[in-house]
Coordinates of C-alpha atoms and ligand atoms in Angstrom, one line a residue:
M1 CA -46.3 -32.6 27.8
L2 CA -45.6 -34.3 31.2
T3 CA -43.5 -37.4 30.5
L4 CA -41.9 -39.2 33.4
R5 CA -39.9 -42.3 33.7
L6 CA -41.4 -44.7 36.1
L7 CA -38.8 -47.0 37.7
P8 CA -39.7 -50.4 39.2
L9 CA -41.0 -48.8 42.3
S10 CA -44.5 -48.8 43.7
F11 CA -46.8 -46.1 42.4
G12 CA -47.1 -44.5 45.8
T13 CA -43.3 -44.3 46.1
V14 CA -43.0 -42.8 42.7
V15 CA -45.6 -40.2 43.4
A16 CA -44.0 -39.3 46.6
L17 CA -40.5 -39.0 45.2
V18 CA -41.0 -37.6 41.8
L19 CA -44.3 -35.8 41.4
A20 CA -45.0 -32.3 42.6
V21 CA -48.7 -32.3 43.0
T22 CA -50.2 -28.9 42.3
V23 CA -53.7 -28.4 43.5
R24 CA -54.8 -24.9 43.8
R25 CA -58.3 -25.7 44.7
T26 CA -60.0 -29.0 45.2
M27 CA -63.3 -30.4 46.5
E28 CA -64.5 -32.6 49.2
R29 CA -67.1 -35.3 49.2
A30 CA -70.7 -34.2 48.6
P31 CA -72.1 -33.5 52.0
S32 CA -75.5 -35.2 51.5
A33 CA -77.2 -37.6 49.2
G34 CA -79.0 -36.0 46.3
D35 CA -76.5 -33.2 46.0
E36 CA -73.6 -34.0 43.7
H37 CA -72.4 -30.3 43.8
S38 CA -69.4 -31.0 45.9
R39 CA -68.4 -28.5 48.6
R40 CA -65.3 -26.5 47.6
T41 CA -62.5 -26.2 50.0
P42 CA -59.8 -23.8 48.7
H43 CA -56.1 -24.7 49.3
V44 CA -56.7 -28.3 50.3
A45 CA -54.7 -30.6 48.1
V46 CA -55.9 -34.0 46.8
K47 CA -52.6 -35.6 46.1
R48 CA -53.8 -38.8 44.5
A49 CA -56.7 -41.2 44.1
D50 CA -56.6 -44.9 43.2
V51 CA -59.0 -44.8 40.4
V52 CA -60.1 -41.7 38.5
I53 CA -63.2 -41.9 36.3
I54 CA -63.8 -39.3 33.6
G55 CA -67.5 -38.8 33.0
S56 CA -70.6 -39.6 35.1
G57 CA -73.0 -41.1 32.6
L58 CA -74.1 -44.7 33.2
A59 CA -70.7 -46.1 32.3
G60 CA -68.9 -43.8 34.7
L61 CA -71.3 -44.3 37.6
M62 CA -71.3 -48.1 37.2
A63 CA -67.5 -48.1 37.1
A64 CA -67.5 -46.1 40.3
V65 CA -69.7 -48.6 42.1
H66 CA -67.7 -51.6 41.0
A67 CA -64.3 -50.1 41.7
S68 CA -65.5 -49.2 45.2
D69 CA -66.8 -52.8 45.7
V70 CA -63.4 -54.3 45.1
D71 CA -62.0 -52.9 48.4
P72 CA -63.2 -50.2 50.7
S73 CA -59.7 -48.8 50.8
V74 CA -59.8 -48.0 47.0
R75 CA -60.3 -44.3 46.7
V76 CA -62.4 -43.5 43.6
L77 CA -62.8 -40.1 42.1
V78 CA -65.4 -39.3 39.4
L79 CA -64.7 -36.1 37.5
E80 CA -67.7 -34.6 35.6
Q81 CA -67.6 -31.5 33.5
N82 CA -71.3 -30.7 33.8
A83 CA -73.0 -29.3 36.9
Q84 CA -75.2 -32.5 37.0
V85 CA -74.3 -36.1 36.6
G86 CA -75.9 -38.3 33.9
G87 CA -74.7 -37.2 30.5
N88 CA -76.7 -38.6 27.6
S89 CA -77.5 -41.7 29.6
A90 CA -80.0 -39.7 31.5
K91 CA -81.8 -39.0 28.2
A92 CA -82.5 -42.6 27.3
T93 CA -86.1 -43.5 26.6
S94 CA -86.6 -46.7 24.6
G95 CA -85.1 -49.5 26.7
M96 CA -82.2 -51.6 27.9
N97 CA -81.6 -55.0 26.4
V98 CA -81.4 -58.1 28.5
V99 CA -81.1 -61.8 27.7
R100 CA -83.4 -63.3 30.4
S101 CA -82.8 -67.0 31.1
V102 CA -86.5 -67.4 31.8
N103 CA -87.2 -66.3 28.2
G104 CA -86.8 -69.7 26.4
S105 CA -87.0 -68.0 23.0
D106 CA -83.9 -65.9 23.6
S107 CA -80.2 -66.8 24.1
V108 CA -76.8 -65.3 24.1
L109 CA -76.2 -66.7 20.6
R110 CA -79.4 -65.1 19.3
F111 CA -78.5 -61.8 20.8
V112 CA -75.1 -61.8 19.2
E113 CA -76.5 -62.8 15.9
D114 CA -79.1 -60.0 16.0
A115 CA -76.4 -57.4 16.9
M116 CA -73.9 -58.7 14.3
A117 CA -76.5 -58.5 11.6
A118 CA -77.5 -54.9 12.6
S119 CA -73.8 -53.9 12.8
H120 CA -73.3 -54.9 9.1
H121 CA -71.1 -57.7 10.6
A122 CA -68.6 -55.1 11.7
A123 CA -69.0 -55.5 15.5
D124 CA -66.7 -57.6 17.7
P125 CA -68.6 -60.8 18.5
K126 CA -66.4 -61.4 21.6
L127 CA -67.4 -58.1 23.2
L128 CA -71.1 -58.8 22.3
E129 CA -70.9 -62.2 23.9
I130 CA -69.6 -60.8 27.2
M131 CA -72.3 -58.1 27.1
A132 CA -75.1 -60.7 26.5
Q133 CA -73.7 -63.1 29.1
Q134 CA -73.6 -60.4 31.8
S135 CA -76.8 -58.7 30.9
E136 CA -79.0 -60.6 33.3
Q137 CA -76.5 -59.9 36.1
V138 CA -76.7 -56.2 35.6
W139 CA -80.5 -56.3 35.2
D140 CA -80.6 -58.1 38.6
E141 CA -78.3 -55.5 40.1
L142 CA -80.3 -52.6 38.7
Q143 CA -83.5 -54.1 40.3
T144 CA -82.2 -55.4 43.7
R145 CA -79.4 -53.0 44.5
F146 CA -80.5 -49.8 42.8
G147 CA -84.2 -50.3 43.0
V148 CA -85.0 -49.7 39.3
E149 CA -88.1 -51.6 38.2
L150 CA -87.1 -52.8 34.8
T151 CA -90.0 -55.1 34.1
D152 CA -91.9 -53.8 30.9
V153 CA -90.5 -55.6 27.9
T154 CA -90.9 -54.7 24.3
Q155 CA -89.4 -55.6 20.9
L156 CA -87.4 -52.8 19.3
G157 CA -86.5 -52.8 15.6
G158 CA -83.8 -55.3 14.6
H159 CA -84.4 -57.6 17.5
S160 CA -85.7 -61.1 16.8
V161 CA -87.4 -61.4 20.2
P162 CA -88.7 -58.9 22.8
R163 CA -85.8 -58.1 25.1
S164 CA -85.8 -54.3 25.6
F165 CA -86.7 -53.5 29.2
R166 CA -88.3 -50.3 30.4
I167 CA -89.8 -49.1 33.6
P168 CA -93.6 -49.4 33.8
P169 CA -95.6 -46.2 34.0
K170 CA -97.0 -44.9 37.3
A171 CA -100.5 -46.1 38.4
D172 CA -102.0 -43.0 36.9
G173 CA -100.4 -43.8 33.5
T174 CA -97.6 -41.1 33.7
P175 CA -94.5 -42.5 32.0
R176 CA -91.3 -42.9 34.0
P177 CA -88.2 -41.7 32.1
L178 CA -85.8 -44.6 31.7
G179 CA -82.4 -43.1 31.6
W180 CA -83.1 -40.4 34.2
T181 CA -84.6 -42.9 36.6
I182 CA -81.6 -45.3 36.3
I183 CA -79.1 -42.5 36.7
A184 CA -80.9 -41.1 39.7
A185 CA -80.9 -44.5 41.3
V186 CA -77.3 -45.3 40.7
K187 CA -76.3 -41.8 41.8
R188 CA -78.0 -42.3 45.1
I189 CA -75.9 -45.4 45.8
V190 CA -72.7 -43.8 44.5
L191 CA -73.1 -40.8 46.8
A192 CA -73.5 -43.1 49.8
L193 CA -70.2 -44.9 49.2
P194 CA -67.6 -43.7 51.6
N195 CA -64.7 -44.3 49.2
V196 CA -66.2 -42.5 46.2
Q197 CA -66.1 -38.8 45.5
V198 CA -68.0 -37.1 42.7
V199 CA -66.6 -33.8 41.5
T200 CA -68.8 -31.8 39.1
L201 CA -67.8 -28.9 36.9
A202 CA -64.4 -30.5 36.4
R203 CA -63.3 -31.0 32.8
V204 CA -60.4 -33.2 32.3
T205 CA -58.0 -31.7 29.7
V206 CA -54.9 -33.8 29.9
L207 CA -53.9 -37.4 30.8
F208 CA -50.5 -37.8 32.3
E209 CA -48.1 -40.4 30.9
C210 CA -44.9 -42.0 32.0
N211 CA -42.5 -44.5 30.4
D212 CA -43.4 -47.7 32.1
E213 CA -40.3 -49.8 32.6
T214 CA -42.1 -52.1 35.1
L215 CA -44.2 -53.6 32.4
R216 CA -42.5 -53.3 29.0
S217 CA -39.7 -51.3 27.6
G218 CA -40.9 -48.1 26.1
A219 CA -44.6 -48.5 26.9
L220 CA -46.5 -45.5 28.0
A221 CA -48.6 -45.8 31.2
C222 CA -51.4 -43.4 32.3
I223 CA -50.7 -42.0 35.7
G224 CA -53.2 -39.2 36.3
V225 CA -55.2 -36.3 34.9
R226 CA -55.4 -32.6 34.9
A227 CA -58.8 -31.0 35.1
Q228 CA -60.1 -27.4 34.8
L229 CA -62.7 -26.4 37.4
G230 CA -65.7 -24.3 36.5
S231 CA -68.3 -22.3 38.4
P232 CA -71.5 -24.0 39.4
S233 CA -73.8 -21.4 37.9
A234 CA -74.7 -22.6 34.4
E235 CA -76.3 -25.9 33.3
F236 CA -73.4 -26.6 31.0
S237 CA -70.5 -24.3 31.7
A238 CA -67.4 -26.0 30.4
P239 CA -64.6 -24.2 32.2
D240 CA -62.3 -22.1 30.1
A241 CA -58.5 -22.3 30.0
S242 CA -58.1 -19.5 32.6
S243 CA -60.1 -21.3 35.3
E244 CA -58.5 -23.1 38.2
E245 CA -56.9 -26.5 37.9
L246 CA -56.8 -29.8 39.7
V247 CA -53.8 -32.0 39.1
L248 CA -54.4 -35.5 40.2
Y249 CA -52.3 -38.7 40.1
A250 CA -53.8 -42.1 40.0
P251 CA -52.5 -45.6 38.9
A252 CA -55.7 -46.2 37.0
V253 CA -57.9 -43.9 34.8
I254 CA -61.2 -44.8 33.2
L255 CA -62.4 -42.9 30.2
A256 CA -66.3 -42.9 30.4
S257 CA -66.7 -39.6 28.6
G258 CA -69.3 -40.5 26.0
G259 CA -69.6 -39.9 22.3
F260 CA -68.9 -37.0 19.9
C261 CA -72.2 -36.2 18.2
A262 CA -72.0 -32.6 19.5
S263 CA -68.5 -31.9 18.2
R264 CA -68.7 -30.2 14.8
A265 CA -64.9 -30.6 14.5
L266 CA -64.8 -34.3 15.0
L267 CA -67.9 -34.8 12.9
A268 CA -66.1 -32.9 10.1
K269 CA -63.1 -35.1 10.5
Y270 CA -64.7 -38.5 10.8
A271 CA -68.3 -38.3 9.5
P272 CA -68.4 -35.2 7.2
Q273 CA -71.5 -36.5 5.5
V274 CA -73.7 -35.8 8.5
Q275 CA -71.9 -32.8 10.0
H276 CA -74.7 -30.4 9.1
L277 CA -77.4 -32.2 11.1
P278 CA -78.6 -31.2 14.5
T279 CA -78.1 -33.7 17.4
T280 CA -80.2 -35.2 20.1
N281 CA -77.1 -35.3 22.3
G282 CA -76.2 -32.7 24.9
A283 CA -73.6 -30.1 24.1
W284 CA -71.2 -32.1 26.4
A285 CA -70.8 -34.9 23.8
R286 CA -67.6 -33.5 22.3
G287 CA -65.5 -36.6 22.1
D288 CA -63.0 -35.4 24.6
G289 CA -62.0 -39.1 25.3
L290 CA -60.9 -39.6 21.7
V291 CA -58.6 -36.6 21.9
L292 CA -57.3 -37.4 25.4
A293 CA -56.3 -40.9 24.4
E294 CA -54.4 -39.8 21.3
R295 CA -51.1 -39.4 23.1
F296 CA -51.2 -43.0 24.2
H297 CA -51.7 -44.2 20.6
V298 CA -55.0 -45.9 21.5
G299 CA -56.5 -47.4 18.4
V300 CA -59.9 -46.2 17.1
R301 CA -62.5 -47.9 15.0
D302 CA -65.8 -47.3 13.1
L303 CA -65.6 -43.5 13.7
N304 CA -67.4 -42.9 10.3
A305 CA -70.5 -44.6 11.7
V306 CA -72.7 -42.0 13.4
Q307 CA -76.3 -43.1 13.9
V308 CA -78.9 -40.7 12.5
H309 CA -82.3 -40.8 14.2
P310 CA -85.2 -40.0 11.8
T311 CA -87.1 -37.8 14.2
G312 CA -85.5 -35.0 16.2
F313 CA -87.9 -32.2 17.1
L314 CA -87.2 -28.8 15.6
S315 CA -88.7 -26.7 18.3
L316 CA -90.2 -23.3 17.5
P317 CA -89.4 -20.6 17.3
D318 CA -85.6 -21.2 17.2
I319 CA -85.0 -24.0 14.7
S320 CA -81.3 -23.1 14.4
K321 CA -80.2 -24.8 17.6
D322 CA -77.5 -27.5 17.3
S323 CA -79.2 -29.6 20.0
V324 CA -82.7 -30.9 19.5
L325 CA -85.1 -33.0 21.6
L326 CA -85.6 -36.5 20.5
A327 CA -89.1 -37.3 19.1
P328 CA -89.0 -40.9 20.5
E329 CA -90.1 -43.9 18.4
A330 CA -93.0 -44.3 20.9
L331 CA -94.7 -41.2 19.3
R332 CA -94.9 -43.2 16.0
G333 CA -95.5 -46.5 17.9
T334 CA -98.6 -45.0 19.4
G335 CA -99.9 -43.9 16.1
G336 CA -98.1 -40.7 14.9
I337 CA -97.8 -40.4 11.1
L338 CA -95.4 -38.5 8.9
L339 CA -96.4 -36.1 6.2
S340 CA -94.3 -34.5 3.4
P341 CA -94.4 -30.7 3.4
R342 CA -94.1 -30.9 -0.4
S343 CA -97.2 -33.0 -1.1
G344 CA -99.1 -33.0 2.2
R345 CA -99.2 -36.8 2.0
R346 CA -97.7 -39.7 3.8
F347 CA -94.5 -41.2 2.3
A348 CA -93.4 -44.1 4.5
N349 CA -94.2 -46.9 6.9
E350 CA -93.7 -44.8 10.0
L351 CA -92.6 -47.9 11.9
A352 CA -89.7 -48.8 9.4
P353 CA -86.2 -49.1 10.8
R354 CA -84.4 -45.8 11.5
D355 CA -82.1 -45.8 8.5
V356 CA -84.9 -46.7 6.1
L357 CA -87.1 -43.9 7.4
T358 CA -84.3 -41.4 7.3
N359 CA -83.6 -42.2 3.6
L360 CA -87.3 -41.7 2.8
E361 CA -87.3 -38.4 4.6
L362 CA -84.4 -37.3 2.5
Q363 CA -86.4 -38.1 -0.6
H364 CA -89.8 -36.8 0.4
G365 CA -89.0 -34.1 3.0
M366 CA -88.3 -30.5 2.2
H367 CA -85.0 -28.8 2.5
V368 CA -85.2 -26.6 5.6
L369 CA -84.3 -23.4 3.6
E370 CA -86.9 -24.2 0.9
W371 CA -89.4 -24.8 3.8
L372 CA -88.6 -21.4 5.3
D373 CA -88.8 -19.6 2.0
T374 CA -91.7 -21.2 0.3
V375 CA -94.1 -22.4 2.9
I376 CA -94.9 -19.0 4.2
P377 CA -96.7 -17.6 1.1
K378 CA -98.8 -20.8 0.7
S379 CA -100.2 -20.3 4.2
S380 CA -100.3 -16.5 4.0
T381 CA -104.0 -16.3 4.9
S382 CA -103.1 -17.4 8.4
S383 CA -99.5 -16.5 8.6
A384 CA -99.8 -15.9 12.3
A385 CA -100.3 -19.6 12.8
S386 CA -97.9 -20.8 10.1
L387 CA -95.0 -22.8 11.6
A388 CA -92.6 -21.7 8.9
A389 CA -93.6 -18.0 9.4
R390 CA -92.9 -18.3 13.1
A391 CA -89.5 -19.8 12.5
H392 CA -88.7 -17.3 9.8
A393 CA -89.7 -14.3 11.9
F394 CA -87.7 -15.5 14.9
L395 CA -84.5 -16.1 12.8
T396 CA -84.9 -12.7 11.2
E397 CA -85.5 -10.8 14.4
S398 CA -82.7 -12.5 16.3
G399 CA -80.3 -11.9 13.4
K400 CA -79.6 -15.6 13.0
L401 CA -81.1 -16.1 9.5
D402 CA -78.0 -15.4 7.5
A403 CA -75.8 -17.8 9.5
F404 CA -78.5 -20.4 9.4
R405 CA -78.7 -20.1 5.6
E406 CA -75.0 -20.3 5.3
S407 CA -74.7 -23.5 7.4
H408 CA -77.4 -25.3 5.4
V409 CA -76.6 -24.3 1.8
I410 CA -75.9 -27.8 0.6
S411 CA -77.5 -29.7 -2.2
D412 CA -80.7 -31.4 -1.4
L413 CA -80.0 -34.0 -4.1
R414 CA -78.3 -37.1 -3.0
G415 CA -76.9 -38.4 -6.3
G416 CA -74.0 -38.1 -8.7
E417 CA -70.4 -39.4 -8.4
T418 CA -69.9 -39.5 -4.6
P419 CA -70.5 -42.9 -3.0
E420 CA -73.9 -43.0 -1.3
N421 CA -72.5 -43.2 2.2
L422 CA -70.3 -40.1 1.8
Q423 CA -72.9 -37.8 0.3
P424 CA -73.9 -35.0 2.5
Y425 CA -77.2 -35.2 4.4
P426 CA -79.1 -32.0 3.9
M427 CA -81.4 -30.8 6.7
V428 CA -84.9 -31.8 5.6
V429 CA -88.1 -31.3 7.5
T430 CA -91.3 -33.3 7.7
Y431 CA -94.4 -33.2 9.9
L432 CA -95.3 -35.6 12.6
L433 CA -99.1 -35.7 13.0
M434 CA -101.0 -37.2 16.0
T435 CA -104.6 -37.3 17.1
P436 CA -105.6 -36.8 20.8
E437 CA -106.1 -40.6 21.0
C438 CA -102.5 -41.2 20.0
V439 CA -101.3 -38.5 22.4
D440 CA -103.3 -40.1 25.3
H441 CA -101.8 -43.4 24.6
F442 CA -98.3 -41.9 24.5
G443 CA -98.9 -39.9 27.6
L444 CA -100.6 -36.5 27.7
G445 CA -98.2 -35.2 30.4
A446 CA -95.2 -35.8 28.1
A447 CA -97.0 -34.3 25.1
L448 CA -97.9 -31.2 27.1
F449 CA -94.2 -30.8 28.0
Y450 CA -93.3 -31.0 24.3
E451 CA -95.9 -28.4 23.6
K452 CA -94.5 -26.1 26.3
V453 CA -91.0 -26.2 24.8
G454 CA -92.3 -25.6 21.3
A455 CA -91.8 -29.1 19.9
L456 CA -95.5 -30.1 19.6
H457 CA -98.3 -27.8 18.6
S458 CA -102.0 -28.6 19.0
F459 CA -104.7 -27.2 16.7
E460 CA -108.5 -27.1 17.2
S461 CA -109.2 -28.5 13.7
A462 CA -107.5 -30.3 10.8
S463 CA -108.1 -27.1 8.8
D464 CA -106.0 -25.0 11.3
A465 CA -103.3 -27.7 11.2
A466 CA -103.2 -27.6 7.4
A467 CA -102.8 -23.9 7.4
A468 CA -100.0 -24.1 10.0
M469 CA -98.2 -26.7 7.9
G470 CA -98.7 -24.8 4.7
I471 CA -100.4 -27.8 3.0
S472 CA -103.8 -28.0 1.3
E473 CA -106.7 -28.7 3.6
A474 CA -108.4 -30.9 1.0
V475 CA -105.2 -33.0 0.5
L476 CA -104.8 -33.4 4.3
Q477 CA -108.4 -34.6 4.7
E478 CA -108.1 -37.0 1.8
E479 CA -104.9 -38.4 3.2
L480 CA -106.3 -38.9 6.7
T481 CA -109.4 -40.6 5.5
R482 CA -107.3 -42.9 3.2
Y483 CA -105.0 -43.8 6.2
A484 CA -108.0 -44.7 8.3
S485 CA -109.4 -46.9 5.6
D486 CA -106.0 -48.5 4.8
A487 CA -105.8 -49.6 8.4
S488 CA -108.8 -51.9 7.9
S489 CA -107.2 -53.6 4.9
A490 CA -105.9 -57.1 5.6
T491 CA -102.8 -56.5 3.4
G492 CA -101.6 -53.3 4.9
D493 CA -101.0 -50.0 3.0
R494 CA -98.9 -49.0 0.0
F495 CA -95.8 -48.5 2.2
G496 CA -95.9 -52.0 3.7
K497 CA -97.3 -50.8 7.0
T498 CA -99.3 -53.5 8.7
V499 CA -99.8 -52.2 12.2
F500 CA -101.9 -49.0 12.5
P501 CA -102.3 -47.9 16.1
H502 CA -105.4 -45.6 16.6
A503 CA -105.7 -45.2 12.8
H504 CA -109.5 -44.8 12.9
S505 CA -109.1 -41.7 15.0
F506 CA -107.5 -39.9 12.0
A507 CA -110.8 -40.1 10.0
D508 CA -112.8 -37.7 12.0
S509 CA -110.5 -36.1 14.5
Q510 CA -111.1 -32.5 15.3
R511 CA -108.1 -31.7 17.4
V512 CA -104.7 -32.4 15.8
W513 CA -101.1 -32.3 17.2
V514 CA -98.3 -31.5 14.9
G515 CA -94.5 -31.6 15.3
L516 CA -91.7 -30.4 12.9
V517 CA -89.1 -33.2 12.7
T518 CA -85.8 -33.7 11.1
P519 CA -83.1 -36.5 10.9
S520 CA -80.7 -35.9 13.8
L521 CA -77.4 -37.2 15.0
H522 CA -78.0 -39.6 17.8
Y523 CA -75.1 -41.9 18.6
S524 CA -71.5 -42.4 17.7
M525 CA -71.1 -46.1 17.1
G526 CA -67.3 -46.0 16.8
G527 CA -64.7 -45.1 19.4
L528 CA -61.5 -46.3 21.2
T529 CA -60.5 -49.9 20.8
V530 CA -61.0 -52.0 23.9
N531 CA -60.8 -55.6 25.0
G532 CA -63.2 -57.6 27.1
R533 CA -61.4 -56.4 30.3
A534 CA -62.2 -52.8 29.3
E535 CA -58.5 -52.1 28.8
L536 CA -57.8 -49.6 26.0
L537 CA -55.5 -51.0 23.4
D538 CA -52.3 -49.5 21.8
M539 CA -52.9 -49.4 18.1
R540 CA -49.3 -50.5 17.3
S541 CA -49.0 -53.5 19.6
Q542 CA -52.7 -54.2 20.3
D543 CA -51.5 -54.5 24.0
P544 CA -53.4 -52.8 26.8
V545 CA -52.2 -49.3 27.7
P546 CA -51.2 -49.7 31.4
G547 CA -53.5 -47.8 33.6
L548 CA -56.0 -46.8 31.0
F549 CA -59.5 -48.2 30.8
G550 CA -62.6 -47.3 28.8
A551 CA -66.3 -48.0 28.8
G552 CA -69.5 -46.7 27.1
E553 CA -70.0 -44.6 24.1
V554 CA -66.3 -43.5 24.0
T555 CA -65.3 -47.0 23.0
G556 CA -66.0 -48.9 19.8
G557 CA -66.6 -52.5 18.9
V558 CA -70.0 -53.4 20.2
H559 CA -72.0 -51.7 17.5
G560 CA -69.9 -51.9 14.4
Q561 CA -71.6 -49.7 11.7
N562 CA -75.0 -49.7 13.3
R563 CA -76.4 -49.9 16.8
L564 CA -79.4 -51.9 17.9
G565 CA -81.8 -49.8 20.1
G566 CA -81.3 -50.6 23.8
N567 CA -77.7 -51.8 23.4
A568 CA -76.0 -48.6 24.5
L569 CA -77.4 -48.7 28.1
L570 CA -76.5 -52.4 28.4
E571 CA -72.9 -51.7 27.1
C572 CA -72.5 -48.9 29.7
A573 CA -73.8 -51.1 32.6
V574 CA -71.7 -54.2 31.6
F575 CA -68.4 -52.6 30.5
G576 CA -68.7 -49.8 33.1
S577 CA -68.8 -52.5 35.8
I578 CA -65.9 -54.4 34.2
A579 CA -63.8 -51.3 33.9
G580 CA -64.4 -50.3 37.5
R581 CA -63.4 -53.7 38.8
N582 CA -60.3 -54.1 36.7
A583 CA -59.1 -50.6 37.3
A584 CA -59.4 -51.1 41.0
V585 CA -57.5 -54.4 40.9
F586 CA -54.8 -52.8 38.7
S587 CA -54.5 -49.9 41.0
I588 CA -54.1 -52.1 44.1
R589 CA -51.3 -54.1 42.3
R590 CA -49.5 -50.9 41.2
G591 CA -49.8 -49.4 44.6
N592 CA -48.2 -52.3 46.4
Ligands
FAD601 C1 -82.1 -38.8 23.4 C2 -81.4 -40.1 23.6 C3 -82.1 -41.3 23.9 C4 -81.4 -42.5 24.0 N1 -82.2 -43.6 24.3 C5 -81.5 -44.8 24.5 C6 -82.2 -45.9 24.9 O1 -83.4 -45.9 25.1 N2 -81.5 -47.1 25.1 C7 -80.1 -47.2 24.9 O2 -79.6 -48.2 25.1 N3 -79.5 -46.1 24.6 C8 -80.1 -44.9 24.4 N4 -79.4 -43.7 24.0 C9 -77.9 -43.8 24.0 C10 -77.4 -43.8 25.5 O3 -78.2 -43.1 26.3 C11 -76.0 -43.2 25.6 O4 -75.3 -43.3 24.4 C12 -75.2 -43.9 26.6 O5 -75.9 -44.1 27.7 C13 -73.8 -43.2 26.7 O6 -73.4 -43.4 28.1 P1 -71.9 -43.0 28.5 O7 -71.9 -43.2 30.0 O8 -70.9 -43.6 27.7 O9 -71.8 -41.4 28.2 P2 -72.7 -40.2 28.7 O10 -73.9 -40.7 29.4 O11 -72.9 -39.3 27.6 O12 -71.8 -39.6 29.8 C14 -70.5 -39.1 29.5 C15 -70.2 -38.0 30.6 O13 -68.9 -37.6 30.4 C16 -68.8 -36.2 30.7 N5 -67.5 -35.8 30.1 C17 -67.2 -35.8 28.7 N6 -65.9 -35.3 28.6 C18 -65.5 -35.0 29.8 C19 -64.2 -34.4 30.3 N7 -63.3 -34.1 29.5 N8 -64.1 -34.2 31.6 C20 -65.1 -34.5 32.5 N9 -66.3 -35.1 32.1 C21 -66.5 -35.3 30.8 C22 -70.0 -35.7 30.0 O14 -70.3 -34.4 30.4 C23 -71.0 -36.7 30.3 O15 -71.7 -36.4 31.5 C24 -80.0 -42.5 23.9 C25 -79.3 -41.4 23.6 C26 -80.0 -40.2 23.5 C27 -79.1 -38.9 23.2

């Protein structure tokens, strides 16, 4: 462990006098916009930066822009372990929340009340207030500075008014992906800033500390990072311990490294009840920030709270992957219905909140091992088309079946002595069914993409679809007819569903689209404790750790025990900007 004593000297003097900077290889600024793969220049040392940002999701990129804005002389370095920037932010689809002053029915207070209620009153209202107050400012900036057209507004579950903004589709109806478009736009600006460098394939493994006698006796300050550098060949190629290193000193470091939904070790430690579920997150969401901050005694909160999304796609033929594609709410919002593989029937209001739907899936879905073992014989007449048969054959042929069985042998009964919130979630499967009319409304282009990657499957007739799902054709026809007729009832259906998009199309549809879906880990609500200035807090004193800032999913406080859809992107934009500004100011003060 590198521990230094920092005397009351300027940071620059201390670095010059005390620190031997070891850079065996470093990188220069990306040569042109659109290419964040920085050019490598062996044997050129980067001795220090003013602000180092770990992670290039929305929180990290917004921090870079706003640190740079403070003063053109502030040198900002973004370190990203992936070959591409964007993290999970680039995957966002549903919306970003904004309290618009022109919307008379919304207000900061209303926003805070909605988020507090959703969080089970476990969120920090002060952080929420800051987020709501600054939401219009970041919305403005996204439009005017970055050119992101965030004008389509919708009302997501748990919000009392429509305030979730998306990008309208293209003139021909093709949807424009929200997170990806925002990241591409902010990246363009970041790469054009002369005082910002983005270094990809650089995984930070250590934060350097020193005893900071300039501020308080005994307090630890963060003064830099060590990163391992990878090779630019793979999409996600976290460098190993033997790869080359970059040692970098900086008065201010911002953790913007995202959540931990892809870390089986951290899930086992903090949220063991959901550790067996696949995740909609990329493999990079390993909670590095939580581990890096440990040596500074940064507090943590709400780490048990991991949001489970009811519909992750299990793509065929390999259903054993840890990482799954999200089957977005819009698929159900445009008419998709859910069927139980057990009964072949609907079991829920498909538009119910995420946690309600997940619980119903646990009751009515089928344990994935049971599905693999029992659905095949039922559809043996057309086993070539059976989804279970395809999955089973692939797992057998690839030698993955035994390991898959082993990792999912847990009870499918949630009951007994264990408290409800600690009982393990088994992996259960259900079917998502759509007609061509639903698919057209959702976006045929996107559906064809899902089909190409094995997430959606289209069938010429309901009878073929029934065989593929291993359910009775008669039951399926009966259920579809019933659904279409329920839709015309003034009182809704037996599950409390009152909105039935394109329901009539289920009565006589020939072509049918089917997806295999399962509850999946989506978002880590908890994280490092942080104040409204994006300073990370020492758990013992509750004072800020000098030189250490945090923003985005790595921090906790805004979501409590449950996140409202659309609040993650807003959190990144608001607190990323705050972290960037405050880190730059801190760095200037320390440097002088
Ligand atoms: C499928 C999906 C859909 C979503 N849809 C929405 C939505 O519609 N609205 C909404 O508000 N939220 C949504 N979310 C949540 C939201 O997108 C993210 O949670 C949020 O943007 C997190 O941003 P971040 O910047 O904190 O982290 P990320 O965007 O995940 O970025 C973190 C980055 O840090 C890098 N990193 C991690 N550790 C290191 C290290 N040691 N060294 C260097 N780099 C490191 C990672 O590689 C990653 O690129 C969605 C999430 C998913 C998965």
